[in-house]
C-alpha positions as a Python dict, from the first residue, in 0.01 Angstrom:
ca = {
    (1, 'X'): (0, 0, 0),
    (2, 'X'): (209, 268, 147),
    (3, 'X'): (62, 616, 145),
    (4, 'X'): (342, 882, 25),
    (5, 'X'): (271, 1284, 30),
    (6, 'X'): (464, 1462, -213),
    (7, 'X'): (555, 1817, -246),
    (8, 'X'): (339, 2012, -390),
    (9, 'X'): (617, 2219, -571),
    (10, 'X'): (732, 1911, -754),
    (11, 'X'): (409, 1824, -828),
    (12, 'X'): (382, 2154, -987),
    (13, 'X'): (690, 2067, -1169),
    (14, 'X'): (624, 1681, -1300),
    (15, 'X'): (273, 1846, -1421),
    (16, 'X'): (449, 2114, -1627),
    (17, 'X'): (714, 1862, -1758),
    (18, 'X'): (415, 1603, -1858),
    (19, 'X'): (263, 1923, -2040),
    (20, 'X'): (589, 1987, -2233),
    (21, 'X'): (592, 2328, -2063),
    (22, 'X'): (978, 2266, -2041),
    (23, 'X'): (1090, 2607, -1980),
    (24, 'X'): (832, 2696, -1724),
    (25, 'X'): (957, 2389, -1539),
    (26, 'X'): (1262, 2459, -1572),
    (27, 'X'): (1226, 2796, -1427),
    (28, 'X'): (1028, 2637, -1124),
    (29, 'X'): (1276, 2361, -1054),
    (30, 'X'): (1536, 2639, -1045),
    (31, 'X'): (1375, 2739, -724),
    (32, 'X'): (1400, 2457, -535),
    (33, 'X'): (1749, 2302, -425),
    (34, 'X'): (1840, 1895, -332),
    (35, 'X'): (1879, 2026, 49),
    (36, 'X'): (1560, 2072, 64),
    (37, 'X'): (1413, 1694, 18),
    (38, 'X'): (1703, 1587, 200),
    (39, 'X'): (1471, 1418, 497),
    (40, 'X'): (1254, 1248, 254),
    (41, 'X'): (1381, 1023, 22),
    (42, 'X'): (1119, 956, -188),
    (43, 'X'): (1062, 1346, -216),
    (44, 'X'): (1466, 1411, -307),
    (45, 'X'): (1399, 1049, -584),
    (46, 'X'): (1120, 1236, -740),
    (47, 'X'): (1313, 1623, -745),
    (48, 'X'): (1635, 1441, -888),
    (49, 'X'): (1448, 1265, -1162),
    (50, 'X'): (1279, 1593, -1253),
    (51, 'X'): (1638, 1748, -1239),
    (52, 'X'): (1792, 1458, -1460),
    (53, 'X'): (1448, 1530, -1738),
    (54, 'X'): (1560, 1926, -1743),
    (55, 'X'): (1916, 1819, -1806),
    (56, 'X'): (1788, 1585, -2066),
    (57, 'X'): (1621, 1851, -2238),
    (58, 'X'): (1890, 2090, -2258),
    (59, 'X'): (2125, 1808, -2358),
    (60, 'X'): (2335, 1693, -2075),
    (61, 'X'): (2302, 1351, -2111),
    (62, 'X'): (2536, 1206, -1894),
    (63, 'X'): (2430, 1433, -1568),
    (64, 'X'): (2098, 1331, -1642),
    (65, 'X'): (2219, 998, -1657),
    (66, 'X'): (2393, 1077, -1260),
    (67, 'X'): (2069, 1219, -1137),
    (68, 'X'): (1840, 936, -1280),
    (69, 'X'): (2064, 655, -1133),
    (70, 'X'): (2054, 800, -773),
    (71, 'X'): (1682, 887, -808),
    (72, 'X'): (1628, 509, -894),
    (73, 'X'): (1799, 395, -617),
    (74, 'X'): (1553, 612, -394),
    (75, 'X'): (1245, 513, -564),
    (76, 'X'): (1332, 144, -641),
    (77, 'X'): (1153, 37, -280),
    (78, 'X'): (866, 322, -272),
    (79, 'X'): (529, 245, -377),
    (80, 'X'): (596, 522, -665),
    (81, 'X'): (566, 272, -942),
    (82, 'X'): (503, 482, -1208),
    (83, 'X'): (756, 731, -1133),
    (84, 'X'): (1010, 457, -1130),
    (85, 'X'): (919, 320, -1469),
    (86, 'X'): (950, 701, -1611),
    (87, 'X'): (1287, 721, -1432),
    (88, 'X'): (1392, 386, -1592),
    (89, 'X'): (1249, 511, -1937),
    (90, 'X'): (1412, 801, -1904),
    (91, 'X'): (1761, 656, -1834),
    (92, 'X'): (1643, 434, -2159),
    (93, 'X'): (1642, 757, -2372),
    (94, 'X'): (1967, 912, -2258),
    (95, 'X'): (2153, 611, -2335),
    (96, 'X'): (2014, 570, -2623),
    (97, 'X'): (2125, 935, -2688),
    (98, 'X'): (2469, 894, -2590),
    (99, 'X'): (2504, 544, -2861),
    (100, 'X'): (2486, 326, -2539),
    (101, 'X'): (2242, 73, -2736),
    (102, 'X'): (2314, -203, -2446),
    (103, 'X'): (2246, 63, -2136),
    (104, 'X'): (1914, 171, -2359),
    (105, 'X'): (1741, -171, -2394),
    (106, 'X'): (1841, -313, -2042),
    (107, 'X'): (1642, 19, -1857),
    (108, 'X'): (1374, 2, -2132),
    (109, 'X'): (1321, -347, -2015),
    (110, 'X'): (1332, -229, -1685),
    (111, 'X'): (1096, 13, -1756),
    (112, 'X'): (830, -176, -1951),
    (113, 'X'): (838, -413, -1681),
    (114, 'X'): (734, -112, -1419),
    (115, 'X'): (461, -23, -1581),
    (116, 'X'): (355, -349, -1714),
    (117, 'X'): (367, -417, -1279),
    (118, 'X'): (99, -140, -1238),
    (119, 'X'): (-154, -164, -1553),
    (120, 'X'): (-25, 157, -1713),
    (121, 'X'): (-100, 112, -2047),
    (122, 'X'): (15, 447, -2161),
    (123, 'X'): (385, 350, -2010),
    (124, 'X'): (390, 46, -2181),
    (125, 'X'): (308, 189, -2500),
    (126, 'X'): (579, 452, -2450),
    (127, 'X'): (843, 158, -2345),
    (128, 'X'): (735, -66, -2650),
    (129, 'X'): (769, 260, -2875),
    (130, 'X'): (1099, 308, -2733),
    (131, 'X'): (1255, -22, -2773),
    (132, 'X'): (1110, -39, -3119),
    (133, 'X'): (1347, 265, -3182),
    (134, 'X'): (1657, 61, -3018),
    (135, 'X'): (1610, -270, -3205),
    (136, 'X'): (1546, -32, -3561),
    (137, 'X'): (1870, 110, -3495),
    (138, 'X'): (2033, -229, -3461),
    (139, 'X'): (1868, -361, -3778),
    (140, 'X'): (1659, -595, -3606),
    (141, 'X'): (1355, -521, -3750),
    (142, 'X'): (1191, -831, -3603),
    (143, 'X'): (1189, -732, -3263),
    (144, 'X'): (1087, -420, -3360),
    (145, 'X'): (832, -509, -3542),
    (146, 'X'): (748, -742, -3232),
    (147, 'X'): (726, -477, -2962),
    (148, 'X'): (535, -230, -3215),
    (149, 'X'): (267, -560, -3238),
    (150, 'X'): (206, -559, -2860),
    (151, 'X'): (172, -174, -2898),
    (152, 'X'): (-101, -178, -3097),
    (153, 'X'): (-322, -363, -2937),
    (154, 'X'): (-291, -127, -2630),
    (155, 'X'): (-372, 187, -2845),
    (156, 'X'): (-677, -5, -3067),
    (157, 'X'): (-908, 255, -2871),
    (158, 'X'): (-702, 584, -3009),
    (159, 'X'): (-765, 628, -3300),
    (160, 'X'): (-459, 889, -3340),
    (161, 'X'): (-189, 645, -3189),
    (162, 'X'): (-306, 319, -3377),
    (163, 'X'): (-251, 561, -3731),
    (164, 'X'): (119, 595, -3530),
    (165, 'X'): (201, 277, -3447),
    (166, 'X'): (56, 143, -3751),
    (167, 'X'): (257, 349, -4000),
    (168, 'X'): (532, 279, -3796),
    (169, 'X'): (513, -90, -3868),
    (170, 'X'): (458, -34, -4265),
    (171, 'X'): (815, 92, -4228),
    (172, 'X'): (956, -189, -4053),
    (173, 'X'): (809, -434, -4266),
    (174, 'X'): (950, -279, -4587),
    (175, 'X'): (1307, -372, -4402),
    (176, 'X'): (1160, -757, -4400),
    (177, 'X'): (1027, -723, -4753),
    (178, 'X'): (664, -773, -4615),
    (179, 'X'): (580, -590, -4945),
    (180, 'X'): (177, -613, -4904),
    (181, 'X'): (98, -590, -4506),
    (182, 'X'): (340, -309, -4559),
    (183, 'X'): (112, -138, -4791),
    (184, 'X'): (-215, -219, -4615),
    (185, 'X'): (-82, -76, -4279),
    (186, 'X'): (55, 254, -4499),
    (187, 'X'): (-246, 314, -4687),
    (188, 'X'): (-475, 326, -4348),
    (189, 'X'): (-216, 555, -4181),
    (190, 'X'): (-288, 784, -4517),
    (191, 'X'): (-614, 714, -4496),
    (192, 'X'): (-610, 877, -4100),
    (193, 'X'): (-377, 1187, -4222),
    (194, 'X'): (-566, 1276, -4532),
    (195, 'X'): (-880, 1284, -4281),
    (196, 'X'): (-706, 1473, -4006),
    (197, 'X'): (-487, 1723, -4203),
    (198, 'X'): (-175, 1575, -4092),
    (199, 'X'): (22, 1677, -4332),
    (200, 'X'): (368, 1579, -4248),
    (201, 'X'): (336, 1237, -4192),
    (202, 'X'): (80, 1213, -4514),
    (203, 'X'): (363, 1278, -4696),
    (204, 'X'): (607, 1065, -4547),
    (205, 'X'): (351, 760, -4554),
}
């Protein structure tokens, strides 16, 4: 596959960003300008997504939105697979943000299928999670339900993320009156929080 160098100062950035050192990143990215990828395209796809995930954070949904549509464009035909699925997921989120339910499930599609593409089971998870949340919101707690199934057997080796995704889907099933799975799956997320002093979900399991 094609070999791509990247910047090192948006490497800098994405790595702050994946460390939810927002502000730091922010203050980084601030330093750097669109001119300056302007002769690399795959370089000026990966600054603008990192652009359109500061906007996100600080609320401006709909620049983000901008930013993340011309950085997919750029990326769409680069061996950056993974960086495309996080600019599709991202797009996903601000949608869903902005009450675009439609515009959120078409990218988180998009995106699952990205990272599905590459064996990144951590994207997956984090697509499946998200169009959980999109279906919930429509009441359709069977495809939620659904996409939280396939989660969980990606996370069966995290012990932290299965007690996650499996109180998750004690929720849903109390929508579909699935009165005892519901309980089971409950019950061993309590059983995980009461272990781990994890007190805020304990009590909302």
């Amino acid at each position: 596959s094609q070999k791509v160098t990247l910047d090192n100062r948006l490497l800098s950035v994405e790595e702050l960003f994946r460390q939810r050192r927002k502000n730091v990143a922010l203050e980084e990215l601030s330093l750097l300008s669109e001119a300056d990828f302007e002769a690399k395209p795959y370089e000026l796809g990966l600054y603008l997504s990192l652009r359109a995930e500061g906007q996100r954070y600080k609320g401006d949904y709909r620049s983000a939105i901008e930013d993340w549509l011309r950085s997919a464009k750029l990326l769409a035909t680069s061996p950056l697979n993974i960086r495309f699925g996080r600019v599709q997921l991202g797009l996903s989120r601000a949608y869903h943000a902005l009450g675009d339910l439609r515009g959120a499930e078409i990218r988180g599609r998009d995106a699952l299928a990205a990272f599905r593409r590459v064996n990144d089971d951590s994207g997956v998870v984090e697509s499946l999670n998200n169009l959980a949340r999109v279906a919930f919101i429509r009441c359709d707690y069977t495809s939620a339900i659904s996409y939280l199934e396939d989660a969980l057997v990606l996370v069966k080796d995290d012990e932290r993320l299965t007690a996650t995704v499996t109180c998750n889907l004690g929720r849903l099933r109390i929508h579909t009156g699935q009165w005892e799975q519901a309980e089971q799956e409950l019950s061993s997320a309590i059983q995980y929080d009461a272990s781990n002093n994890q007190e805020v979900p304990l009590a909302a399991n």
